[in-house]
mmCIF file of N, CA and C in Angstrom:
data_model
loop_
_atom_site.group_PDB
_atom_site.id
_atom_site.type_symbol
_atom_site.label_atom_id
_atom_site.label_comp_id
_atom_site.label_asym_id
_atom_site.label_seq_id
_atom_site.Cartn_x
_atom_site.Cartn_y
_atom_site.Cartn_z
ATOM 1 N N MET Z 1 13.959 4.791 -5.035
ATOM 2 C CA MET Z 1 12.715 4.050 -4.551
ATOM 3 C C MET Z 1 12.908 2.611 -5.168
ATOM 4 N N SER Z 2 12.313 1.721 -4.318
ATOM 5 C CA SER Z 2 12.298 0.310 -4.560
ATOM 6 C C SER Z 2 11.326 -0.001 -5.616
ATOM 7 N N ASN Z 3 11.650 -1.298 -6.409
ATOM 8 C CA ASN Z 3 10.644 -1.668 -7.107
ATOM 9 C C ASN Z 3 9.918 -2.809 -6.610
ATOM 10 N N ARG Z 4 10.243 -3.216 -5.449
ATOM 11 C CA ARG Z 4 9.535 -4.438 -4.730
ATOM 12 C C ARG Z 4 8.422 -3.704 -4.081
ATOM 13 N N PRO Z 5 7.163 -4.406 -4.016
ATOM 14 C CA PRO Z 5 6.054 -3.960 -3.322
ATOM 15 C C PRO Z 5 6.296 -3.996 -1.840
ATOM 16 N N LYS Z 6 5.934 -2.919 -1.119
ATOM 17 C CA LYS Z 6 5.874 -2.827 0.253
ATOM 18 C C LYS Z 6 4.518 -2.806 0.939
ATOM 19 N N LYS Z 7 4.538 -3.712 2.023
ATOM 20 C CA LYS Z 7 3.115 -3.912 2.655
ATOM 21 C C LYS Z 7 2.986 -2.707 3.640
ATOM 22 N N HIS Z 8 1.872 -2.210 3.648
ATOM 23 C CA HIS Z 8 1.326 -1.161 4.537
ATOM 24 C C HIS Z 8 -0.103 -1.719 5.213
ATOM 25 N N SER Z 9 -0.342 -1.149 6.379
ATOM 26 C CA SER Z 9 -1.667 -1.623 6.989
ATOM 27 C C SER Z 9 -2.564 -0.460 6.573
ATOM 28 N N LEU Z 10 -3.839 -0.863 6.425
ATOM 29 C CA LEU Z 10 -4.916 -0.025 6.169
ATOM 30 C C LEU Z 10 -6.055 -0.335 7.158
ATOM 31 N N THR Z 11 -6.755 0.775 7.404
ATOM 32 C CA THR Z 11 -8.201 0.358 8.209
ATOM 33 C C THR Z 11 -9.416 0.611 7.176
ATOM 34 N N LEU Z 12 -10.225 -0.363 6.781
ATOM 35 C CA LEU Z 12 -11.264 0.041 5.898
ATOM 36 C C LEU Z 12 -12.508 -0.334 6.725
ATOM 37 N N ARG Z 13 -13.382 0.869 6.902
ATOM 38 C CA ARG Z 13 -14.402 0.659 7.581
ATOM 39 C C ARG Z 13 -14.386 -0.266 8.964
ATOM 40 N N GLY Z 14 -13.245 0.203 9.639
ATOM 41 C CA GLY Z 14 -13.063 -0.621 10.968
ATOM 42 C C GLY Z 14 -12.507 -1.862 10.723
ATOM 43 N N HIS Z 15 -11.908 -2.552 9.559
ATOM 44 C CA HIS Z 15 -11.345 -3.686 9.452
ATOM 45 C C HIS Z 15 -9.927 -3.529 8.956
ATOM 46 N N ARG Z 16 -8.891 -4.018 9.715
ATOM 47 C CA ARG Z 16 -7.655 -3.957 9.469
ATOM 48 C C ARG Z 16 -7.239 -4.804 8.324
ATOM 49 N N THR Z 17 -6.465 -4.380 7.275
ATOM 50 C CA THR Z 17 -5.972 -5.193 6.262
ATOM 51 C C THR Z 17 -4.726 -4.749 5.765
ATOM 52 N N SER Z 18 -3.957 -5.472 4.981
ATOM 53 C CA SER Z 18 -2.578 -4.821 4.518
ATOM 54 C C SER Z 18 -2.671 -4.909 2.864
ATOM 55 N N VAL Z 19 -1.986 -3.989 2.617
ATOM 56 C CA VAL Z 19 -1.835 -3.961 0.769
ATOM 57 C C VAL Z 19 -0.271 -3.737 0.520
ATOM 58 N N SER Z 20 -0.028 -4.383 -0.521
ATOM 59 C CA SER Z 20 1.533 -4.131 -0.856
ATOM 60 C C SER Z 20 1.424 -3.602 -2.123
ATOM 61 N N LEU Z 21 2.101 -2.525 -2.237
ATOM 62 C CA LEU Z 21 2.327 -1.591 -3.366
ATOM 63 C C LEU Z 21 3.635 -1.156 -3.409
ATOM 64 N N GLU Z 22 4.318 -0.858 -4.710
ATOM 65 C CA GLU Z 22 5.566 -0.263 -4.844
ATOM 66 C C GLU Z 22 5.387 1.112 -4.452
ATOM 67 N N ASP Z 23 6.667 1.680 -4.017
ATOM 68 C CA ASP Z 23 6.918 2.913 -3.445
ATOM 69 C C ASP Z 23 6.323 4.026 -4.188
ATOM 70 N N GLU Z 24 6.371 4.109 -5.576
ATOM 71 C CA GLU Z 24 5.797 5.011 -6.501
ATOM 72 C C GLU Z 24 4.239 4.970 -6.477
ATOM 73 N N PHE Z 25 3.712 3.940 -6.306
ATOM 74 C CA PHE Z 25 2.280 4.077 -6.017
ATOM 75 C C PHE Z 25 1.756 4.455 -4.653
ATOM 76 N N TRP Z 26 2.541 3.997 -3.782
ATOM 77 C CA TRP Z 26 2.313 4.630 -2.210
ATOM 78 C C TRP Z 26 2.211 6.319 -2.410
ATOM 79 N N THR Z 27 3.238 6.832 -3.018
ATOM 80 C CA THR Z 27 3.362 8.051 -2.985
ATOM 81 C C THR Z 27 2.495 8.741 -3.770
ATOM 82 N N ALA Z 28 2.096 8.059 -4.942
ATOM 83 C CA ALA Z 28 1.118 8.821 -5.631
ATOM 84 C C ALA Z 28 -0.342 8.677 -5.004
ATOM 85 N N PHE Z 29 -0.624 7.582 -4.319
ATOM 86 C CA PHE Z 29 -1.827 7.203 -3.523
ATOM 87 C C PHE Z 29 -1.909 8.376 -2.532
ATOM 88 N N ARG Z 30 -0.953 8.590 -1.734
ATOM 89 C CA ARG Z 30 -0.874 9.446 -0.686
ATOM 90 C C ARG Z 30 -1.333 10.959 -1.251
ATOM 91 N N ALA Z 31 -0.512 11.260 -2.331
ATOM 92 C CA ALA Z 31 -0.733 12.591 -3.002
ATOM 93 C C ALA Z 31 -2.195 12.811 -3.424
ATOM 94 N N ILE Z 32 -2.822 11.866 -3.965
ATOM 95 C CA ILE Z 32 -4.168 11.969 -4.451
ATOM 96 C C ILE Z 32 -5.072 12.176 -3.300
ATOM 97 N N ALA Z 33 -4.859 11.395 -2.353
ATOM 98 C CA ALA Z 33 -5.660 11.467 -1.199
ATOM 99 C C ALA Z 33 -5.395 12.953 -0.578
ATOM 100 N N ALA Z 34 -4.226 13.468 -0.214
ATOM 101 C CA ALA Z 34 -3.978 14.744 0.123
ATOM 102 C C ALA Z 34 -4.568 15.882 -0.711
ATOM 103 N N LYS Z 35 -4.555 15.661 -2.003
ATOM 104 C CA LYS Z 35 -5.096 16.637 -2.859
ATOM 105 C C LYS Z 35 -6.718 16.752 -2.609
ATOM 106 N N GLU Z 36 -7.229 15.676 -2.539
ATOM 107 C CA GLU Z 36 -8.691 15.498 -2.150
ATOM 108 C C GLU Z 36 -9.020 15.836 -0.570
ATOM 109 N N GLY Z 37 -7.964 16.081 0.065
ATOM 110 C CA GLY Z 37 -8.372 16.400 1.585
ATOM 111 C C GLY Z 37 -8.892 15.134 2.294
ATOM 112 N N ARG Z 38 -8.544 14.083 1.916
ATOM 113 C CA ARG Z 38 -9.072 12.731 2.385
ATOM 114 C C ARG Z 38 -7.695 11.964 3.231
ATOM 115 N N ALA Z 39 -8.158 11.022 3.958
ATOM 116 C CA ALA Z 39 -7.141 10.269 4.663
ATOM 117 C C ALA Z 39 -7.096 8.991 3.605
ATOM 118 N N ILE Z 40 -5.951 8.410 3.528
ATOM 119 C CA ILE Z 40 -5.760 7.310 2.645
ATOM 120 C C ILE Z 40 -6.768 6.119 2.977
ATOM 121 N N ASN Z 41 -6.966 5.952 4.276
ATOM 122 C CA ASN Z 41 -7.932 4.840 4.687
ATOM 123 C C ASN Z 41 -9.393 5.061 4.121
ATOM 124 N N ASP Z 42 -9.788 6.300 3.953
ATOM 125 C CA ASP Z 42 -11.043 6.601 3.414
ATOM 126 C C ASP Z 42 -10.979 6.498 2.081
ATOM 127 N N LEU Z 43 -9.960 6.800 1.339
ATOM 128 C CA LEU Z 43 -10.028 6.868 -0.263
ATOM 129 C C LEU Z 43 -9.875 5.084 -0.484
ATOM 130 N N ALA Z 44 -9.176 4.571 0.399
ATOM 131 C CA ALA Z 44 -8.893 3.097 0.115
ATOM 132 C C ALA Z 44 -10.379 2.158 0.355
ATOM 133 N N ALA Z 45 -11.076 2.707 1.317
ATOM 134 C CA ALA Z 45 -12.264 2.119 1.409
ATOM 135 C C ALA Z 45 -13.382 2.353 0.542
ATOM 136 N N ASP Z 46 -13.448 3.664 -0.182
ATOM 137 C CA ASP Z 46 -14.155 3.738 -1.257
ATOM 138 C C ASP Z 46 -13.749 3.033 -2.464
ATOM 139 N N ILE Z 47 -12.357 2.727 -2.771
ATOM 140 C CA ILE Z 47 -11.943 2.125 -3.862
ATOM 141 C C ILE Z 47 -12.385 0.547 -3.597
ATOM 142 N N ASP Z 48 -12.161 0.055 -2.475
ATOM 143 C CA ASP Z 48 -12.565 -1.193 -1.925
ATOM 144 C C ASP Z 48 -13.997 -1.541 -2.266
ATOM 145 N N ALA Z 49 -15.031 -0.640 -1.687
ATOM 146 C CA ALA Z 49 -16.244 -0.822 -2.034
ATOM 147 C C ALA Z 49 -16.599 -0.867 -3.546
ATOM 148 N N GLU Z 50 -15.977 -0.197 -4.434
ATOM 149 C CA GLU Z 50 -16.147 -0.206 -5.859
ATOM 150 C C GLU Z 50 -15.652 -1.218 -6.707
ATOM 151 N N ARG Z 51 -14.650 -2.088 -6.098
ATOM 152 C CA ARG Z 51 -13.634 -2.717 -7.012
ATOM 153 C C ARG Z 51 -14.378 -4.174 -7.400
ATOM 154 N N GLY Z 52 -15.453 -4.367 -6.827
ATOM 155 C CA GLY Z 52 -15.987 -5.626 -7.083
ATOM 156 C C GLY Z 52 -15.052 -6.814 -6.544
ATOM 157 N N THR Z 53 -15.479 -8.164 -7.241
ATOM 158 C CA THR Z 53 -14.553 -9.437 -6.525
ATOM 159 C C THR Z 53 -13.671 -9.812 -7.681
ATOM 160 N N GLU Z 54 -13.726 -9.242 -8.980
ATOM 161 C CA GLU Z 54 -12.772 -9.620 -9.839
ATOM 162 C C GLU Z 54 -11.486 -8.980 -9.945
ATOM 163 N N CYS Z 55 -11.155 -8.132 -8.911
ATOM 164 C CA CYS Z 55 -9.964 -7.290 -8.641
ATOM 165 C C CYS Z 55 -9.428 -7.271 -7.274
ATOM 166 N N GLY Z 56 -8.205 -7.409 -6.880
ATOM 167 C CA GLY Z 56 -7.728 -7.305 -5.753
ATOM 168 C C GLY Z 56 -7.610 -5.922 -5.268
ATOM 169 N N LEU Z 57 -7.482 -5.556 -3.989
ATOM 170 C CA LEU Z 57 -7.467 -4.204 -3.657
ATOM 171 C C LEU Z 57 -6.131 -3.468 -4.123
ATOM 172 N N ALA Z 58 -4.950 -4.154 -3.942
ATOM 173 C CA ALA Z 58 -3.800 -3.450 -4.545
ATOM 174 C C ALA Z 58 -3.802 -3.212 -6.034
ATOM 175 N N SER Z 59 -4.472 -4.129 -6.649
ATOM 176 C CA SER Z 59 -4.691 -3.712 -8.214
ATOM 177 C C SER Z 59 -5.694 -2.570 -8.328
ATOM 178 N N ALA Z 60 -6.769 -2.603 -7.665
ATOM 179 C CA ALA Z 60 -7.756 -1.601 -7.716
ATOM 180 C C ALA Z 60 -6.894 -0.234 -7.307
ATOM 181 N N ILE Z 61 -6.090 -0.048 -6.349
ATOM 182 C CA ILE Z 61 -5.538 1.187 -6.012
ATOM 183 C C ILE Z 61 -4.684 1.508 -7.168
ATOM 184 N N ARG Z 62 -3.882 0.677 -7.562
ATOM 185 C CA ARG Z 62 -2.984 0.844 -8.926
ATOM 186 C C ARG Z 62 -3.666 1.575 -9.970
ATOM 187 N N LEU Z 63 -4.917 0.956 -10.374
ATOM 188 C CA LEU Z 63 -5.752 1.362 -11.351
ATOM 189 C C LEU Z 63 -6.232 2.712 -11.060
ATOM 190 N N HIS Z 64 -6.737 3.036 -9.679
ATOM 191 C CA HIS Z 64 -7.244 4.299 -9.455
ATOM 192 C C HIS Z 64 -6.226 5.272 -9.477
ATOM 193 N N VAL Z 65 -4.999 5.035 -9.129
ATOM 194 C CA VAL Z 65 -3.817 5.944 -9.377
ATOM 195 C C VAL Z 65 -3.617 6.332 -10.916
ATOM 196 N N LEU Z 66 -3.603 5.203 -11.562
ATOM 197 C CA LEU Z 66 -3.329 5.322 -13.071
ATOM 198 C C LEU Z 66 -4.478 6.324 -13.435
ATOM 199 N N ARG Z 67 -5.812 5.896 -13.408
ATOM 200 C CA ARG Z 67 -6.803 6.582 -14.020
ATOM 201 C C ARG Z 67 -6.832 8.011 -13.545
ATOM 202 N N HIS Z 68 -6.324 8.254 -12.250
ATOM 203 C CA HIS Z 68 -6.305 9.780 -11.814
ATOM 204 C C HIS Z 68 -5.238 10.370 -12.423
ATOM 205 N N LEU Z 69 -4.053 9.961 -12.671
ATOM 206 C CA LEU Z 69 -3.130 10.578 -13.551
ATOM 207 C C LEU Z 69 -3.402 10.813 -14.814
ATOM 208 N N GLN Z 70 -4.147 9.793 -15.653
ATOM 209 C CA GLN Z 70 -4.374 10.053 -16.913
ATOM 210 C C GLN Z 70 -5.557 11.029 -17.046
ATOM 211 N N ALA Z 71 -6.564 11.277 -16.082
ATOM 212 C CA ALA Z 71 -7.412 12.211 -16.035
ATOM 213 C C ALA Z 71 -7.020 13.846 -15.732
ATOM 214 N N HIS Z 72 -5.813 13.744 -15.284
ATOM 215 C CA HIS Z 72 -5.055 14.955 -14.859
ATOM 216 C C HIS Z 72 -3.880 15.487 -15.759
ATOM 217 N N GLN Z 73 -3.610 14.670 -16.736
ATOM 218 C CA GLN Z 73 -2.610 14.955 -17.644
ATOM 219 C C GLN Z 73 -2.626 16.419 -18.361
ATOM 220 N N THR Z 74 -1.622 17.091 -18.214
ATOM 221 C CA THR Z 74 -1.556 18.234 -18.927
ATOM 222 C C THR Z 74 -1.373 18.218 -20.467
ATOM 223 N N GLY Z 75 -1.753 19.166 -21.124
ATOM 224 C CA GLY Z 75 -1.756 19.102 -22.549
ATOM 225 C C GLY Z 75 -2.665 18.429 -23.415
ATOM 226 N N ASP Z 76 -3.831 17.928 -22.691
ATOM 227 C CA ASP Z 76 -4.961 17.234 -23.466
ATOM 228 C C ASP Z 76 -6.094 17.994 -23.457
#
């Protein structure tokens, strides 16, 4: 996998945007959406709505992935 962010297009509530994330984050983000039975656009739209103005969408998605993984760690 590449360490360089890759740009992907998303549609958030009818608005097209692009987000650059590293392959590992795209893979984890897609897995989270699939586990929840959601489309990545829907999950991204919720993250976008909750992120506020202090955080960019790509960073908010990375934090969502991190928090999800931390919350679902085994052995805790």
